[in-house]
Amino acid sequence: MASNLLVLLVLVAFSAFLKADGQLSPEYYRGTCPKALSIVEAEVRAAINKETRIGASLLRLHFHDCFVNGCDASVLLDDTGSFVGEKTAMPNNNSLRGFNVVDDIKAKLEKACPGVVSCADILALAARDSTVYLGGPSWKVGLGRRDSVTANRTAANTFLPPPTSNLSALVSSFSVQGLSFKDMVALSGAHTIGRARCTSFRARIYNERSIDSCFAESLQCNCPVSGNDNNLAPLDVQTSTHFDIQYFKNLLNKKGLLHSDQELYNGTSADSLVKKYSTDTTVFFKDFARAMVKMGKIKPLTGKKGEVRINCRKVN
Ligand code: HEM
Ligand SMILES: *[C@@H]1O[C@H](CO)[C@@H](O)[C@H](O)[C@H]1NC(C)=O
Ligand SMILES: *[C@@H]1O[C@H](CO)[C@@H](O)[C@H](O)[C@H]1NC(C)=O
Ligand SMILES: *[C@@H]1O[C@H](CO)[C@@H](O)[C@H](O)[C@H]1NC(C)=O
Ligand SMILES: *[C@@H]1O[C@H](CO)[C@@H](O)[C@H](O)[C@H]1NC(C)=O
């Protein structure tokens, strides 16, 4: 009995030490909001049942959060008098989606455990749950991130790679975040789901030689030389609602939608890894899951830093 108590005390002290040390833990809400994970999962599932694409949008939100001053939900903040938010940054404006789903999840969590679950953790969980529900791999999500009290549009424009990026630009924008070449190629596999606007791939389908000509032609009707900037095309022409290795198979056939996608298979050192992923679901899933965990650990606010926002769109 007494020794059980001692073990418990040691465990509590140890976990407090971990938190103070800035670590995330999958068990973070076990005591304070045991239903947190099932609430997020149920909401994500419902949202995807309503609109399949939203799973892709939620996965992308976490990426766009983490690459801009860390995974701190800064991407969710609306503009205020004291800062311009990230929502209107170039890669985000008229493009990022899923804010209402995050609001719905947050409302449910506030009802169950007020003031406990951060918006940054919601994004990390929703990204994982979306991936799983669309057929991809699963992973344990480290939790305990807190939310920023500010946002920075310039930083979003600086740190999020544009679709015109060449391979070396892609490598460096990931390495700035502590992510490797392999992480970059694996994470790009997220483009096995979701859609892009005409404005993101127009230059490629009219000007480039590294694109299958029938594929390019098939896209031109819905994405004219000028106008219709917001018309959509699937990032994975074959199965854009299934998380699979088809994205990599497409690259082998010069059917990457974005310039940055095809840069991964264009006669360079990246080719062999793309080839590997295009034939081996197990390896891709393993590398993707590992890279997502790594991405989720970018500069989290922990301990007393930041806050747990009550409304994900504004600071408390
Ligand atoms: C490698 C560098 C990357 C570039 C240059 C890039 C660029 C883009 C662009 C331009 C779009 C289309 C946006 C639009 O036209 O509205 C897009 C969509 C998307 N991206 Fe990326 N991305 C990259 C990496 C990632 C990563 C690491 C993830 C997640 C792990 C991701 C997930 C997605 C998803 C799921 C969509 C579809 C979203 C939807 O349908 O709402 N991307 N990306
Ligand atoms: C964002 O998009 C809106 C609507 O198209 C546009 O009016 C606005 O100028 C854009 N903002 C920025 C900063 O580009
Ligand atoms: C916003 O981000 C830019 C680019 O990283 C940086 O130069 C600038 O100092 C940041 N602004 C604030 C107020 O932190
Ligand atoms: C890649 O893009 C960067 C940034 O746009 C540019 O400075 C560089 O010259 C390009 N590298 C190659 C090999 O084209
Ligand atoms: C592929 O390589 C060619 C020739 O080096 C280059 O012109 C092109 O920009 C590269 N990338 C893509 C996506 O076509």
Short mmCIF file of C-alpha atoms and ligand atoms in Angstrom, two decimals:
data_model
loop_
_atom_site.label_atom_id
_atom_site.label_comp_id
_atom_site.label_asym_id
_atom_site.label_seq_id
_atom_site.Cartn_x
_atom_site.Cartn_y
_atom_site.Cartn_z
CA MET A 1 0.00 0.00 0.00
CA ALA A 2 2.62 2.51 1.15
CA SER A 3 5.00 1.41 -1.57
CA ASN A 4 2.24 1.79 -4.18
CA LEU A 5 1.78 5.34 -2.98
CA LEU A 6 5.48 5.95 -3.22
CA VAL A 7 5.56 4.65 -6.79
CA LEU A 8 2.64 6.92 -7.62
CA LEU A 9 4.36 9.94 -6.09
CA VAL A 10 7.54 9.22 -8.00
CA LEU A 11 5.53 8.89 -11.22
CA VAL A 12 3.71 12.17 -10.62
CA ALA A 13 6.96 13.94 -9.83
CA PHE A 14 8.55 12.44 -12.93
CA SER A 15 5.72 13.49 -15.23
CA ALA A 16 5.82 17.01 -13.75
CA PHE A 17 9.52 17.01 -14.54
CA LEU A 18 8.82 15.92 -18.12
CA LYS A 19 6.28 18.71 -18.56
CA ALA A 20 8.64 21.27 -17.05
CA ASP A 21 11.20 20.01 -19.52
CA GLY A 22 8.95 20.97 -22.41
CA GLN A 23 7.99 17.44 -23.43
CA LEU A 24 4.69 16.30 -24.82
CA SER A 25 2.90 13.22 -23.53
CA PRO A 26 0.12 11.13 -25.07
CA GLU A 27 -1.31 10.80 -21.54
CA TYR A 28 -1.40 14.53 -20.88
CA TYR A 29 -5.20 14.79 -20.57
CA ARG A 30 -5.76 11.45 -18.85
CA GLY A 31 -6.52 13.09 -15.50
CA THR A 32 -7.98 16.41 -16.64
CA CYS A 33 -10.03 15.46 -19.69
CA PRO A 34 -10.16 11.72 -20.23
CA LYS A 35 -12.71 12.05 -23.03
CA ALA A 36 -10.64 14.57 -25.01
CA LEU A 37 -9.35 12.09 -27.59
CA SER A 38 -12.69 10.41 -28.19
CA ILE A 39 -14.45 13.78 -28.52
CA VAL A 40 -11.99 14.95 -31.19
CA GLU A 41 -12.18 11.64 -33.01
CA ALA A 42 -15.98 11.63 -33.11
CA GLU A 43 -16.10 15.20 -34.41
CA VAL A 44 -13.48 14.54 -37.09
CA ARG A 45 -15.34 11.44 -38.18
CA ALA A 46 -18.63 13.35 -38.41
CA ALA A 47 -17.00 16.18 -40.35
CA ILE A 48 -15.43 13.78 -42.87
CA ASN A 49 -18.72 11.93 -43.27
CA LYS A 50 -20.26 15.26 -44.17
CA GLU A 51 -17.48 16.28 -46.55
CA THR A 52 -14.62 13.92 -47.34
CA ARG A 53 -12.18 16.66 -48.29
CA ILE A 54 -12.26 18.19 -44.83
CA GLY A 55 -9.93 15.43 -43.62
CA ALA A 56 -7.27 16.74 -45.99
CA SER A 57 -7.92 20.29 -44.90
CA LEU A 58 -7.48 19.37 -41.23
CA LEU A 59 -4.21 17.57 -41.92
CA ARG A 60 -2.90 20.62 -43.75
CA LEU A 61 -3.93 22.98 -40.91
CA HIS A 62 -1.58 21.21 -38.51
CA PHE A 63 1.29 21.51 -41.00
CA HIS A 64 0.63 25.21 -41.56
CA ASP A 65 0.45 25.71 -37.80
CA CYS A 66 3.70 23.90 -36.97
CA PHE A 67 5.86 25.51 -39.66
CA VAL A 68 5.13 29.02 -38.39
CA ASN A 69 6.71 29.56 -34.96
CA GLY A 70 5.86 26.04 -33.86
CA CYS A 71 2.69 24.05 -33.22
CA ASP A 72 0.94 26.72 -31.17
CA ALA A 73 -2.40 27.23 -32.98
CA SER A 74 -1.22 30.65 -34.18
CA VAL A 75 -2.75 29.78 -37.56
CA LEU A 76 -6.23 29.88 -36.01
CA LEU A 77 -6.07 33.47 -34.74
CA ASP A 78 -8.11 36.13 -36.46
CA ASP A 79 -6.58 39.56 -37.08
CA THR A 80 -6.61 41.99 -34.15
CA GLY A 81 -5.57 45.59 -33.57
CA SER A 82 -2.13 44.43 -32.47
CA PHE A 83 -1.28 41.86 -35.15
CA VAL A 84 -2.23 40.66 -38.61
CA GLY A 85 -2.96 36.94 -38.44
CA GLU A 86 -1.67 34.15 -40.66
CA LYS A 87 -4.96 33.38 -42.36
CA THR A 88 -4.35 35.90 -45.13
CA ALA A 89 -0.72 34.93 -45.74
CA MET A 90 -0.10 33.87 -49.33
CA PRO A 91 -0.16 30.11 -48.83
CA ASN A 92 -3.26 30.38 -46.62
CA ASN A 93 -5.53 33.04 -48.09
CA ASN A 94 -8.59 31.53 -49.83
CA SER A 95 -6.99 28.16 -49.29
CA LEU A 96 -6.88 26.98 -45.67
CA ARG A 97 -10.06 25.27 -44.55
CA GLY A 98 -11.47 23.54 -41.50
CA PHE A 99 -11.68 26.47 -39.08
CA ASN A 100 -15.35 25.78 -38.37
CA VAL A 101 -14.67 22.14 -37.62
CA VAL A 102 -11.99 23.19 -35.14
CA ASP A 103 -14.50 25.58 -33.54
CA ASP A 104 -17.04 22.75 -33.23
CA ILE A 105 -14.47 20.43 -31.64
CA LYS A 106 -13.39 23.19 -29.25
CA ALA A 107 -17.01 23.88 -28.24
CA LYS A 108 -17.54 20.21 -27.37
CA LEU A 109 -14.30 20.12 -25.38
CA GLU A 110 -15.13 23.32 -23.51
CA LYS A 111 -18.40 21.74 -22.46
CA ALA A 112 -16.73 18.54 -21.25
CA CYS A 113 -13.63 20.09 -19.63
CA PRO A 114 -13.59 23.89 -19.67
CA GLY A 115 -10.27 25.59 -20.27
CA VAL A 116 -8.25 22.39 -20.47
CA VAL A 117 -7.58 21.22 -24.03
CA SER A 118 -5.48 23.55 -26.18
CA CYS A 119 -6.29 24.46 -29.76
CA ALA A 120 -2.80 23.37 -30.80
CA ASP A 121 -3.46 19.88 -29.44
CA ILE A 122 -6.82 19.80 -31.24
CA LEU A 123 -4.99 20.43 -34.53
CA ALA A 124 -2.49 17.65 -33.82
CA LEU A 125 -5.22 15.15 -32.94
CA ALA A 126 -7.47 16.12 -35.85
CA ALA A 127 -4.57 15.66 -38.28
CA ARG A 128 -3.94 12.15 -36.98
CA ASP A 129 -7.63 11.17 -36.85
CA SER A 130 -8.21 12.46 -40.39
CA THR A 131 -5.27 10.46 -41.70
CA VAL A 132 -6.52 7.29 -40.01
CA TYR A 133 -10.12 7.72 -41.11
CA LEU A 134 -9.05 8.15 -44.74
CA GLY A 135 -7.07 4.91 -44.63
CA GLY A 136 -3.63 6.09 -43.57
CA PRO A 137 -1.33 5.15 -40.70
CA SER A 138 -1.88 5.95 -37.04
CA TRP A 139 0.51 7.27 -34.42
CA LYS A 140 0.48 8.36 -30.79
CA VAL A 141 -0.03 12.11 -30.55
CA GLY A 142 2.10 13.78 -27.91
CA LEU A 143 -0.05 16.31 -26.04
CA GLY A 144 0.39 19.28 -23.73
CA ARG A 145 0.96 22.05 -26.28
CA ARG A 146 -0.35 25.44 -25.26
CA ASP A 147 -1.67 28.18 -27.52
CA SER A 148 0.14 31.30 -28.67
CA VAL A 149 -1.06 34.77 -27.77
CA THR A 150 0.05 36.21 -31.09
CA ALA A 151 0.41 35.45 -34.79
CA ASN A 152 2.65 36.72 -37.56
CA ARG A 153 1.65 36.86 -41.22
CA THR A 154 5.17 37.67 -42.37
CA ALA A 155 6.43 34.51 -40.70
CA ALA A 156 3.76 32.45 -42.49
CA ASN A 157 4.87 33.93 -45.82
CA THR A 158 8.48 33.20 -44.93
CA PHE A 159 8.30 29.66 -43.59
CA LEU A 160 5.58 27.94 -45.63
CA PRO A 161 7.05 26.67 -48.91
CA PRO A 162 5.27 27.79 -52.09
CA PRO A 163 4.29 25.23 -54.76
CA THR A 164 6.85 26.78 -57.12
CA SER A 165 9.66 25.54 -54.85
CA ASN A 166 12.54 23.57 -56.33
CA LEU A 167 14.01 20.59 -54.50
CA SER A 168 16.71 22.53 -52.69
CA ALA A 169 14.18 25.10 -51.48
CA LEU A 170 11.97 22.28 -50.18
CA VAL A 171 14.88 20.64 -48.40
CA SER A 172 15.89 23.88 -46.75
CA SER A 173 12.41 24.89 -45.67
CA PHE A 174 12.05 21.55 -43.88
CA SER A 175 15.55 21.56 -42.44
CA VAL A 176 14.91 24.98 -40.87
CA GLN A 177 12.23 23.14 -38.87
CA GLY A 178 14.57 20.32 -37.91
CA LEU A 179 13.05 17.95 -40.47
CA SER A 180 15.18 15.73 -42.68
CA PHE A 181 15.16 15.06 -46.40
CA LYS A 182 13.32 11.80 -45.73
CA ASP A 183 10.78 13.58 -43.50
CA MET A 184 10.19 16.06 -46.32
CA VAL A 185 9.55 13.40 -48.96
CA ALA A 186 7.37 11.33 -46.62
CA LEU A 187 5.33 14.33 -45.46
CA SER A 188 4.79 15.42 -49.06
CA GLY A 189 2.90 12.15 -49.35
CA ALA A 190 0.07 14.01 -47.56
CA HIS A 191 -0.77 15.16 -51.09
CA THR A 192 -2.32 11.74 -51.59
CA ILE A 193 -5.47 13.46 -50.32
CA GLY A 194 -7.15 16.79 -50.95
CA ARG A 195 -7.30 19.41 -53.65
CA ALA A 196 -5.47 22.42 -55.01
CA ARG A 197 -6.63 25.58 -56.72
CA CYS A 198 -5.88 26.32 -60.34
CA THR A 199 -3.63 29.18 -59.29
CA SER A 200 -1.36 26.67 -57.53
CA PHE A 201 -0.75 24.50 -60.61
CA ARG A 202 -1.47 26.70 -63.65
CA ALA A 203 2.15 27.41 -64.52
CA ARG A 204 2.95 23.71 -64.41
CA ILE A 205 0.19 22.49 -66.69
CA TYR A 206 0.94 25.09 -69.39
CA ASN A 207 4.73 25.43 -69.25
CA GLU A 208 6.46 22.39 -67.90
CA ARG A 209 8.00 19.42 -69.65
CA SER A 210 8.02 17.11 -66.66
CA ILE A 211 4.26 16.55 -66.91
CA ASP A 212 2.36 13.84 -68.76
CA SER A 213 0.81 15.64 -71.72
CA CYS A 214 -2.61 13.95 -71.49
CA PHE A 215 -2.70 14.72 -67.78
CA ALA A 216 -1.82 18.36 -68.43
CA GLU A 217 -4.46 18.63 -71.13
CA SER A 218 -7.11 17.08 -68.92
CA LEU A 219 -6.53 19.83 -66.37
CA GLN A 220 -6.47 22.78 -68.75
CA CYS A 221 -10.18 22.89 -69.42
CA ASN A 222 -10.99 23.53 -65.77
CA CYS A 223 -7.92 25.71 -65.25
CA PRO A 224 -7.67 28.18 -68.12
CA VAL A 225 -4.65 30.36 -68.86
CA SER A 226 -6.33 33.16 -66.99
CA GLY A 227 -9.31 33.34 -64.66
CA ASN A 228 -11.00 30.67 -62.56
CA ASP A 229 -8.14 30.81 -60.07
CA ASN A 230 -10.15 28.97 -57.44
CA ASN A 231 -11.21 26.00 -59.56
CA LEU A 232 -10.05 22.80 -57.94
CA ALA A 233 -8.23 19.67 -59.01
CA PRO A 234 -7.29 16.64 -56.89
CA LEU A 235 -3.66 16.49 -55.75
CA ASP A 236 -3.76 12.74 -56.37
CA VAL A 237 -5.53 12.33 -59.70
CA GLN A 238 -6.44 8.71 -58.90
CA THR A 239 -7.61 8.46 -55.28
CA SER A 240 -7.75 11.89 -53.62
CA THR A 241 -9.98 10.73 -50.78
CA HIS A 242 -7.84 7.74 -49.84
CA PHE A 243 -4.59 7.97 -47.95
CA ASP A 244 -2.38 5.62 -49.93
CA ILE A 245 0.81 5.43 -52.04
CA GLN A 246 -0.89 6.53 -55.26
CA TYR A 247 0.63 10.01 -54.92
CA PHE A 248 4.09 8.50 -55.38
CA LYS A 249 2.97 6.27 -58.25
CA ASN A 250 1.67 9.41 -59.96
CA LEU A 251 5.06 11.08 -59.63
CA LEU A 252 6.67 8.15 -61.46
CA ASN A 253 4.19 8.80 -64.28
CA LYS A 254 4.83 12.56 -64.37
CA LYS A 255 1.41 13.15 -62.90
CA GLY A 256 2.32 15.27 -59.90
CA LEU A 257 -0.09 18.21 -59.78
CA LEU A 258 2.19 20.80 -58.20
CA HIS A 259 5.63 21.76 -59.44
CA SER A 260 6.90 21.03 -55.91
CA ASP A 261 5.40 17.52 -56.10
CA GLN A 262 7.12 16.63 -59.36
CA GLU A 263 10.41 18.06 -58.07
CA LEU A 264 10.57 14.90 -55.92
CA TYR A 265 10.81 12.72 -59.02
CA ASN A 266 12.69 14.61 -61.69
CA GLY A 267 16.05 12.92 -62.10
CA THR A 268 17.56 13.79 -58.73
CA SER A 269 18.63 12.19 -55.46
CA ALA A 270 14.99 12.12 -54.33
CA ASP A 271 13.93 9.66 -57.04
CA SER A 272 14.95 6.50 -55.21
CA LEU A 273 12.92 7.31 -52.10
CA VAL A 274 9.84 8.17 -54.19
CA LYS A 275 10.28 4.87 -56.03
CA LYS A 276 10.49 3.04 -52.72
CA TYR A 277 7.34 4.68 -51.36
CA SER A 278 5.49 4.03 -54.62
CA THR A 279 5.82 0.29 -54.08
CA ASP A 280 5.84 -0.09 -50.32
CA THR A 281 2.85 1.09 -48.30
CA THR A 282 4.32 -0.22 -45.05
CA VAL A 283 7.49 1.82 -45.34
CA PHE A 284 5.68 4.97 -46.44
CA PHE A 285 3.17 4.70 -43.61
CA LYS A 286 5.93 4.13 -41.07
CA ASP A 287 8.02 7.07 -42.30
CA PHE A 288 4.98 9.33 -42.60
CA ALA A 289 3.80 8.57 -39.05
CA ARG A 290 7.27 9.11 -37.64
CA ALA A 291 7.65 12.41 -39.50
CA MET A 292 4.23 13.60 -38.30
CA VAL A 293 5.28 12.98 -34.70
CA LYS A 294 8.46 14.94 -35.37
CA MET A 295 6.58 17.78 -37.04
CA GLY A 296 4.15 17.88 -34.11
CA LYS A 297 7.04 18.56 -31.75
CA ILE A 298 8.20 21.74 -33.46
CA LYS A 299 8.67 24.41 -30.79
CA PRO A 300 5.59 23.66 -28.67
CA LEU A 301 4.64 26.09 -25.92
CA THR A 302 4.56 24.07 -22.69
CA GLY A 303 4.44 24.60 -18.96
CA LYS A 304 3.40 28.19 -18.26
CA LYS A 305 4.12 29.52 -21.73
CA GLY A 306 1.18 30.72 -23.81
CA GLU A 307 -2.31 29.82 -22.68
CA VAL A 308 -5.18 27.43 -23.33
CA ARG A 309 -7.46 29.49 -25.52
CA ILE A 310 -11.19 29.31 -24.80
CA ASN A 311 -12.00 30.37 -28.36
CA CYS A 312 -9.43 29.16 -30.89
CA ARG A 313 -9.87 32.31 -32.99
CA LYS A 314 -8.82 34.80 -30.31
CA VAL A 315 -6.57 35.15 -27.29
CA ASN A 316 -8.29 34.94 -23.90
C1 HEM B 1 6.54 19.98 -49.38
C2 HEM B 1 6.09 21.21 -49.39
C3 HEM B 1 4.64 21.51 -49.60
C4 HEM B 1 4.14 22.39 -50.50
C5 HEM B 1 4.93 23.26 -51.45
C6 HEM B 1 2.71 22.32 -50.39
C7 HEM B 1 1.83 23.09 -51.12
C8 HEM B 1 0.47 22.89 -51.17
C9 HEM B 1 -0.43 23.61 -52.03
C10 HEM B 1 -0.04 24.72 -52.98
C11 HEM B 1 -1.66 23.10 -51.84
C12 HEM B 1 -2.95 23.53 -52.53
C13 HEM B 1 -3.46 24.80 -51.89
C14 HEM B 1 -4.50 25.49 -52.73
O1 HEM B 1 -4.33 25.57 -53.94
O2 HEM B 1 -5.50 25.99 -52.15
C15 HEM B 1 -1.56 22.08 -50.84
C16 HEM B 1 -2.61 21.32 -50.38
C17 HEM B 1 -2.50 20.38 -49.39
N1 HEM B 1 -1.37 20.12 -48.64
FE1 HEM B 1 0.49 20.73 -49.05
N2 HEM B 1 2.37 21.42 -49.44
C18 HEM B 1 3.52 20.90 -48.93
C19 HEM B 1 3.62 19.99 -47.89
C20 HEM B 1 2.54 19.48 -47.21
C21 HEM B 1 2.63 18.75 -45.96
C22 HEM B 1 3.91 18.50 -45.20
C23 HEM B 1 1.35 18.40 -45.63
C24 HEM B 1 0.86 17.64 -44.43
C25 HEM B 1 1.60 16.81 -43.74
C26 HEM B 1 0.49 18.88 -46.67
C27 HEM B 1 -0.85 18.66 -46.75
C28 HEM B 1 -1.68 19.16 -47.74
C29 HEM B 1 -3.04 18.72 -47.93
C30 HEM B 1 -3.73 17.61 -47.18
C31 HEM B 1 -3.57 19.52 -48.95
C32 HEM B 1 -5.02 19.51 -49.48
C33 HEM B 1 -5.85 20.40 -48.58
C34 HEM B 1 -7.32 20.50 -48.94
O3 HEM B 1 -7.81 19.81 -49.82
O4 HEM B 1 -7.99 21.35 -48.29
N3 HEM B 1 1.24 19.57 -47.58
N4 HEM B 1 -0.24 21.97 -50.44
C1 LIG B 2 -7.03 37.59 -49.52
O1 LIG B 2 -8.06 37.24 -50.37
C2 LIG B 2 -9.08 38.22 -50.48
C3 LIG B 2 -10.24 37.64 -51.29
O2 LIG B 2 -9.79 37.19 -52.52
C4 LIG B 2 -8.48 39.45 -51.11
O3 LIG B 2 -9.44 40.45 -51.24
C5 LIG B 2 -7.35 39.95 -50.23
O4 LIG B 2 -6.69 41.03 -50.83
C6 LIG B 2 -6.34 38.84 -49.96
N1 LIG B 2 -5.42 39.26 -48.96
C7 LIG B 2 -4.11 39.27 -49.13
C8 LIG B 2 -3.30 39.77 -48.00
O5 LIG B 2 -3.58 38.87 -50.14
C1 LIG B 3 7.37 38.11 -37.78
O1 LIG B 3 8.12 37.19 -38.51
C2 LIG B 3 9.16 37.78 -39.27
C3 LIG B 3 9.76 36.68 -40.15
O2 LIG B 3 10.16 35.59 -39.37
C4 LIG B 3 10.17 38.39 -38.31
O3 LIG B 3 11.23 38.98 -39.03
C5 LIG B 3 9.47 39.42 -37.45
O4 LIG B 3 10.36 39.91 -36.49
C6 LIG B 3 8.25 38.82 -36.77
N1 LIG B 3 7.49 39.87 -36.11
C7 LIG B 3 7.18 39.84 -34.83
C8 LIG B 3 6.36 40.97 -34.30
O5 LIG B 3 7.53 38.92 -34.09
C1 LIG B 4 16.00 26.94 -56.26
O1 LIG B 4 15.21 28.01 -55.83
C2 LIG B 4 15.93 28.96 -55.09
C3 LIG B 4 14.92 29.90 -54.45
O2 LIG B 4 13.93 30.28 -55.36
C4 LIG B 4 16.93 29.64 -56.02
O3 LIG B 4 17.63 30.64 -55.33
C5 LIG B 4 17.88 28.59 -56.53
O4 LIG B 4 18.76 29.16 -57.47
C6 LIG B 4 17.14 27.42 -57.17
N1 LIG B 4 18.08 26.33 -57.37
C7 LIG B 4 18.14 25.64 -58.49
C8 LIG B 4 19.10 24.52 -58.51
O5 LIG B 4 17.43 25.90 -59.45
C1 LIG B 5 12.78 19.10 -63.65
O1 LIG B 5 14.00 19.21 -64.33
C2 LIG B 5 13.98 20.11 -65.43
C3 LIG B 5 15.33 19.99 -66.16
O2 LIG B 5 16.36 20.17 -65.26
C4 LIG B 5 13.73 21.52 -64.88
O3 LIG B 5 13.65 22.42 -65.96
C5 LIG B 5 12.40 21.52 -64.12
O4 LIG B 5 12.20 22.78 -63.50
C6 LIG B 5 12.43 20.45 -63.04
N1 LIG B 5 11.21 20.36 -62.25
C7 LIG B 5 9.97 20.17 -62.74
C8 LIG B 5 8.87 20.00 -61.76
O5 LIG B 5 9.72 20.13 -63.93
#
